Short mmCIF file of C-alpha atoms in Angstrom, two decimals:
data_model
loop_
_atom_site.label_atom_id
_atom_site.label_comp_id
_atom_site.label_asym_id
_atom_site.label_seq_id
_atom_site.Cartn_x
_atom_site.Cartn_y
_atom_site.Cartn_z
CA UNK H 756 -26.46 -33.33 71.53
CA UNK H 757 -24.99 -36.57 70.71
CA UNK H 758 -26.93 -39.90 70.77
CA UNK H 759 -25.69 -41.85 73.56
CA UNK H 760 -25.62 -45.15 71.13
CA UNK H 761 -22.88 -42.91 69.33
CA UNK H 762 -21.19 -41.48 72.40
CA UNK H 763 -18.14 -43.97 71.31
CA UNK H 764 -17.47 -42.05 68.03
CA UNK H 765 -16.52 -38.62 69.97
CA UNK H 766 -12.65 -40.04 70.52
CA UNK H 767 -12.49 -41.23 66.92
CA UNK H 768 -12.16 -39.71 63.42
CA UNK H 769 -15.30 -39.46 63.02
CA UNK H 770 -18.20 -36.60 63.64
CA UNK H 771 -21.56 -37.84 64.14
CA UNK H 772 -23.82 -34.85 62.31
CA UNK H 773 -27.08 -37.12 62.96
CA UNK H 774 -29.28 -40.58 62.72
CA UNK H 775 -30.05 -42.18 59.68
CA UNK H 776 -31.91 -44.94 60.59
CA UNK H 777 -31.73 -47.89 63.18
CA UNK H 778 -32.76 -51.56 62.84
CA UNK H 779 -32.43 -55.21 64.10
CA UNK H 780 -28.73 -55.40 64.00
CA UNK H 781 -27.72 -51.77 64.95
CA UNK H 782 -28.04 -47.36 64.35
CA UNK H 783 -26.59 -45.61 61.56
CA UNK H 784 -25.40 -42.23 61.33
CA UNK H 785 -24.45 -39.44 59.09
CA UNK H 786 -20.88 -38.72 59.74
CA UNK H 787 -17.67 -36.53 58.75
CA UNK H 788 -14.62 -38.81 58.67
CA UNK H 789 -12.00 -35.86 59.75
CA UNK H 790 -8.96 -37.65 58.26
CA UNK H 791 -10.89 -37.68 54.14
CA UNK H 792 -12.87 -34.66 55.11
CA UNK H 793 -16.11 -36.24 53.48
CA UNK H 794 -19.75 -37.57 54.31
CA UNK H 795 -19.34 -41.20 55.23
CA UNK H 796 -22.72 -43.44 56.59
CA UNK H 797 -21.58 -45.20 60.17
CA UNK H 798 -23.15 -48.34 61.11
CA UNK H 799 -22.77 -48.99 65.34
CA UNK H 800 -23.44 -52.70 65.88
CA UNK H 801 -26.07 -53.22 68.70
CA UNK H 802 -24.42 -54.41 72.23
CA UNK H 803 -25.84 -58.02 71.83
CA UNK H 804 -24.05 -58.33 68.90
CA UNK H 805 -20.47 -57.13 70.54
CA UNK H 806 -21.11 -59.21 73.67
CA UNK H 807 -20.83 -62.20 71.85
CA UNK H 808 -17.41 -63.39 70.70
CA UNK H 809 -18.65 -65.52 67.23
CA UNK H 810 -21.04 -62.80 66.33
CA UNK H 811 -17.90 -60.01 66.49
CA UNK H 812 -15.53 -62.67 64.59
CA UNK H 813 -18.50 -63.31 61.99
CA UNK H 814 -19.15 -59.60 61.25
CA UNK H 815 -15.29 -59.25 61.14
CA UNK H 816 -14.66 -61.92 58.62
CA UNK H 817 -18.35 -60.43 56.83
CA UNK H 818 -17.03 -57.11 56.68
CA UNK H 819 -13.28 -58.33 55.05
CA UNK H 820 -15.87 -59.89 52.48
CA UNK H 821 -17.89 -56.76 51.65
CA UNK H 822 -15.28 -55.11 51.26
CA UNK H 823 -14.24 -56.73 48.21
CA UNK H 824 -17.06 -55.66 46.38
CA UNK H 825 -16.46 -52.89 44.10
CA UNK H 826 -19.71 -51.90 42.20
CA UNK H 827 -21.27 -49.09 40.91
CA UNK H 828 -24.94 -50.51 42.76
CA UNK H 829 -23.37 -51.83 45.75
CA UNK H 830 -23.03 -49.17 48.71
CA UNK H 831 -18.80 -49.69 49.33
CA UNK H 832 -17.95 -50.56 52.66
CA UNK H 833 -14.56 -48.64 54.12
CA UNK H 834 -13.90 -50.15 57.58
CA UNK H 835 -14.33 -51.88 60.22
CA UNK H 836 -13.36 -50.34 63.28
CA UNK H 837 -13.50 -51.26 67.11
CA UNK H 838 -13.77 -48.74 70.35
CA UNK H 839 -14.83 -48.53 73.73
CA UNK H 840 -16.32 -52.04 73.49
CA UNK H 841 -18.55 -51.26 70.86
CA UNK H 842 -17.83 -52.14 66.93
CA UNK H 843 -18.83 -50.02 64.13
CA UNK H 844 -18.29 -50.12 59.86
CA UNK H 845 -17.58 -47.12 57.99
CA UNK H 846 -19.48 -47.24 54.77
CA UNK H 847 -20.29 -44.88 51.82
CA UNK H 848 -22.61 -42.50 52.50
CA UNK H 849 -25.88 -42.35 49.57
CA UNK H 850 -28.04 -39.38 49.40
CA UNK H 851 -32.06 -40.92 48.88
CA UNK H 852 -34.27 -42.88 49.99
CA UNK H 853 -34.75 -46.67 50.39
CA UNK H 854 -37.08 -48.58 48.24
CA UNK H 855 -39.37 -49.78 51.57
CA UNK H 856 -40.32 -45.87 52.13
CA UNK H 857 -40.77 -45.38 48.50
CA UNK H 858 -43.45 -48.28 48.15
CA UNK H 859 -45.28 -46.99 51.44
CA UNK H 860 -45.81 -43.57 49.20
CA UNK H 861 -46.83 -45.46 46.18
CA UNK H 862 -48.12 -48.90 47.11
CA UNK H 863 -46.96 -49.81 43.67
CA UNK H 864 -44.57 -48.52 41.11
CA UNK H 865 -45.13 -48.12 37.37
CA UNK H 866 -43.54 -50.62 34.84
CA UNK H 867 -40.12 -48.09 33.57
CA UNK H 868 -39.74 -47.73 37.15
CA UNK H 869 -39.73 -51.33 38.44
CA UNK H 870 -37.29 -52.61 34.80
CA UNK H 871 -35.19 -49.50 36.19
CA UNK H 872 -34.89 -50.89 39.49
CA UNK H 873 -34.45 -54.28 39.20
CA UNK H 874 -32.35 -54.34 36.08
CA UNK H 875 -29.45 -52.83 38.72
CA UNK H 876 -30.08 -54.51 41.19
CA UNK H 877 -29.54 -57.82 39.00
CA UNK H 878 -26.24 -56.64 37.85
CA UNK H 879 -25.31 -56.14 41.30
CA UNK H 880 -26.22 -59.30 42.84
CA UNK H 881 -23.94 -61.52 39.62
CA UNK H 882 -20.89 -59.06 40.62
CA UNK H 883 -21.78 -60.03 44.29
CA UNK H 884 -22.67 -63.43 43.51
CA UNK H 885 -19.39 -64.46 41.02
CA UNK H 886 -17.18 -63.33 44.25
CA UNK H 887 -19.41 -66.25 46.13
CA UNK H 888 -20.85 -63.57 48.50
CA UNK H 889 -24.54 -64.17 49.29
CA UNK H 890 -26.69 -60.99 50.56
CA UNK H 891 -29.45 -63.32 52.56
CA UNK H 892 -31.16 -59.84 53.76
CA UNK H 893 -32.73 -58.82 49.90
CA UNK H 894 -35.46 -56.57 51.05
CA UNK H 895 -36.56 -52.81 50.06
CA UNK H 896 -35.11 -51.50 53.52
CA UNK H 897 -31.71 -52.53 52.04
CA UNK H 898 -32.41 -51.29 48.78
CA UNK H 899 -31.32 -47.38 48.38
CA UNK H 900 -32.73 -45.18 45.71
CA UNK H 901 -30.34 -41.97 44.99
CA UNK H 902 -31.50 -38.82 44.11
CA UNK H 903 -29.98 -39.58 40.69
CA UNK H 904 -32.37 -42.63 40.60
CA UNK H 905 -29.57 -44.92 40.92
CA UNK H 906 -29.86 -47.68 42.69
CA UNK H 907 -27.60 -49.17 45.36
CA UNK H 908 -27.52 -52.25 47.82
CA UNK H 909 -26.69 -51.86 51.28
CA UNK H 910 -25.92 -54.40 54.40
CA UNK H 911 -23.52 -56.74 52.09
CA UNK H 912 -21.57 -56.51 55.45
CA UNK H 913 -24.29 -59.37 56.71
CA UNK H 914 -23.68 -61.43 53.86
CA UNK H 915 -21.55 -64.86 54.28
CA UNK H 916 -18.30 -65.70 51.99
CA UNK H 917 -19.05 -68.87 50.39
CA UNK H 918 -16.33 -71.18 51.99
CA UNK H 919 -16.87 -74.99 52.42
CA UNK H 920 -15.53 -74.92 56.02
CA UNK H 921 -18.38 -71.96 57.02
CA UNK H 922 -21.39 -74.44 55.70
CA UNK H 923 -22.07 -76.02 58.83
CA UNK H 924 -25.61 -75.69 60.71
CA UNK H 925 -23.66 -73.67 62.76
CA UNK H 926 -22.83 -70.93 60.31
CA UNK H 927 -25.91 -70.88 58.83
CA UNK H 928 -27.60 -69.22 61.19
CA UNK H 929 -31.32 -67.85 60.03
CA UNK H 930 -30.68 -64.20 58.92
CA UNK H 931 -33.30 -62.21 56.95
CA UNK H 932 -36.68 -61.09 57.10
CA UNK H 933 -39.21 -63.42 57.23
CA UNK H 934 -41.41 -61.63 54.67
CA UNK H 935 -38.58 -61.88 52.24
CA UNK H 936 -36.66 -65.00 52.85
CA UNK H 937 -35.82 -67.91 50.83
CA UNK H 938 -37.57 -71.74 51.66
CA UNK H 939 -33.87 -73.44 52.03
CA UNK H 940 -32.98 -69.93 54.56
CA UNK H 941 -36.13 -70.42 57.03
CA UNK H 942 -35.45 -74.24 57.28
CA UNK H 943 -31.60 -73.66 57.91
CA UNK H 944 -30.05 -75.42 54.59
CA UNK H 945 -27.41 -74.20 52.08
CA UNK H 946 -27.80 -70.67 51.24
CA UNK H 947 -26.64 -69.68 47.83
CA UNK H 948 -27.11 -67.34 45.11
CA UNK H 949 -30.87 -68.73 44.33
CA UNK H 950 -31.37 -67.55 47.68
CA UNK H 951 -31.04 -63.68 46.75
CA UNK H 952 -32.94 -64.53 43.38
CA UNK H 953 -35.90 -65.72 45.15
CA UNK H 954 -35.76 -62.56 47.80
CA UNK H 955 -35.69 -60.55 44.80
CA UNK H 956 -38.84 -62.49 43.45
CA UNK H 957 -40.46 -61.62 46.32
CA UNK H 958 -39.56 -57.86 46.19
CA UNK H 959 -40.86 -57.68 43.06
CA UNK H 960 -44.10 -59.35 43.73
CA UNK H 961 -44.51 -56.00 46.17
CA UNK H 962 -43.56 -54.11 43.74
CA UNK H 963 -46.45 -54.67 40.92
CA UNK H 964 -48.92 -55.91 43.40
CA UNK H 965 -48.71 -53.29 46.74
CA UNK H 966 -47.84 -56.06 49.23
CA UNK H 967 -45.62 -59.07 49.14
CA UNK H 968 -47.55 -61.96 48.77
CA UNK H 969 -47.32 -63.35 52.75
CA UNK H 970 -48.21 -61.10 55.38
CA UNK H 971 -50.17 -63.24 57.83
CA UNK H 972 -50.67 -65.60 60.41
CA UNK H 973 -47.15 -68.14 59.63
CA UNK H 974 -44.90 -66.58 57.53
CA UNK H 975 -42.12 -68.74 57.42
CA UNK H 976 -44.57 -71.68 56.98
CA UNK H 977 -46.20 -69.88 53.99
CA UNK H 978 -42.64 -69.44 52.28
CA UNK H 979 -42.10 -73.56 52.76
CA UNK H 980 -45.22 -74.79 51.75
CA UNK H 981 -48.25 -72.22 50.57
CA UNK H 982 -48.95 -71.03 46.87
CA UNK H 983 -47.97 -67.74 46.04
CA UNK H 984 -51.29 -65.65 45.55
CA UNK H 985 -52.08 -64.77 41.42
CA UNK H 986 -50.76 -61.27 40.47
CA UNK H 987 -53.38 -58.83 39.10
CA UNK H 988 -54.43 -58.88 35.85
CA UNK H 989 -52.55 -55.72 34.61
CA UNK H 990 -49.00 -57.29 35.45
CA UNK H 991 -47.68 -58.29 31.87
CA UNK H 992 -48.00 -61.88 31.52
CA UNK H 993 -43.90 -62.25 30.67
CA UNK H 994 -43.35 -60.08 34.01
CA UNK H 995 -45.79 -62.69 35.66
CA UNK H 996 -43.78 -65.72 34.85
CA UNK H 997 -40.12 -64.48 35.48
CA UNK H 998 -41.77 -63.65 39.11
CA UNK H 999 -43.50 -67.05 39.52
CA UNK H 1000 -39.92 -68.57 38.66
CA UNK H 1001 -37.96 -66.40 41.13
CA UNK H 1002 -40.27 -67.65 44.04
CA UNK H 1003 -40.00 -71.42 43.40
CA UNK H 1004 -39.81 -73.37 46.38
CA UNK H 1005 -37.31 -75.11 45.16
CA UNK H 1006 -33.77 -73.33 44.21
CA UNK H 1007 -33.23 -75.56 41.03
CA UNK H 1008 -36.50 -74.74 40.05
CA UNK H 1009 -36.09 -70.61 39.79
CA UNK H 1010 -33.49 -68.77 37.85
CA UNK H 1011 -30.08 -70.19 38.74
CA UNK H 1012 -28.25 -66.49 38.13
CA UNK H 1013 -29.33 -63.03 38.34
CA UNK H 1014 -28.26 -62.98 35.22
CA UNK H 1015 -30.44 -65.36 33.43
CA UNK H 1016 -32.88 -63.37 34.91
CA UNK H 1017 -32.02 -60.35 33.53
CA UNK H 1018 -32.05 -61.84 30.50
#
């Protein structure tokens, strides 16, 4: 039986074989694209989203930008494709599991593990950064582990080309997840690559410790203005400060690239 949030695919190319997932911004489904005859992941935007005219024109001009990005740790986005009303994005399909259900199972992950990790998803955010496209949703839901252990970053297709005519309070509109999200991103400021960097602090944080470092009462105040908690003992000290530096309140303070921080 087809879902009825995917009822709109049955007059298209595509075959909807089952649900992936679903989330704030819309359900994704394992699919056969009849015209390549192969396994492609389909994304169908929720109805809030198509009812409003900026939101469509935004994810349009968001998905022209993903697609751009050609990297071996970045999921590649096809299309994007409207029907019936609704609007959906063909995307490449990865067999594995994301990091968020992966830290549920182990609370934390071992040290080879996290370098692994984070060393691609570093080289991903540069590529994605040097094109002056700016994830703004770094979080271990949108982090994919393939069965190979490779690594690869979806939802680019939220992200925001860096153009000075879209930095207006306007376009920068709060997207994220609170428990991940930059200072400069809750309070509605200039988003940039520092912006990932510090989401990616934050993620790590999780990663050594079992939890990221605010999970109650005000998050979004906590990211502004409280002290991240000390990491235990058994994080290595060098791993302790290139965290600390990631989650600086303030953007100059932290790593200005991915790839400083890499290094």
């Amino acid at each position: 039986k087809i879902p009825a949030s995917a009822e709109v695919l049955q007059d298209t190319r595509f075959v909807i074989l089952d649900e992936i997932n679903r989330g704030s911004m819309g359900v994704v489904y394992r699919a056969r694209d009849k015209v390549l005859d192969e396994i492609v992941a389909i994304k169908v935007l929720n109805d809030y989203l198509c009812a409003d005219p900026q939101a469509v024109q935004r994810f349009k001009r968001e998905a022209r930008a993903a697609k751009r990005l050609s990297h071996p740790n970045i999921v590649r986005i096809h299309e994007f494709y409207e029907s019936g009303g609704k609007k959906f994005i063909s995307m490449e399909y990865i067999e594995g599991r994301d990091l968020k259900k992966i830290l549920i199972e182990k609370e934390k992950l071992d040290m080879a593990g996290i370098r692994d990790i984070f060393v691609q998803m570093c080289r991903a955010l540069q590529y994605a950064h040097e094109l002056e496209i700016v994830h703004r949703d770094i979080k271990p839901a949108n982090v994919m582990i393939t069965t190979q252990s490779g690594v690869k970053i979806t939802d680019f297709g939220i992200a925001k080309i860096l153009r000075t005519e879209d930095l207006t309070r306007s376009s920068s509109l709060i997207m994220g997840t609170p428990l991940y999200m930059a200072p400069e991103q809750i309070e509605g400021g200039t988003v940039d690559g520092r912006s990932d960097i510090y989401s990616l602090g934050i993620m790590l944080y999780e990663s050594v410790s079992g939890g990221p470092p605010f999970t109650e009462g005000n998050i979004e105040y906590h990211h502004v203005h409280s002290q991240v908690p000390p990491l235990p003992d058994e994080v290595p000290k060098g791993l302790q400060e290139a965290i600390f530096r990631c989650v600086e309140k303030k953007a100059e303070n932290r790593f200005q690239s991915s790839n400083e921080l890499l290094q």
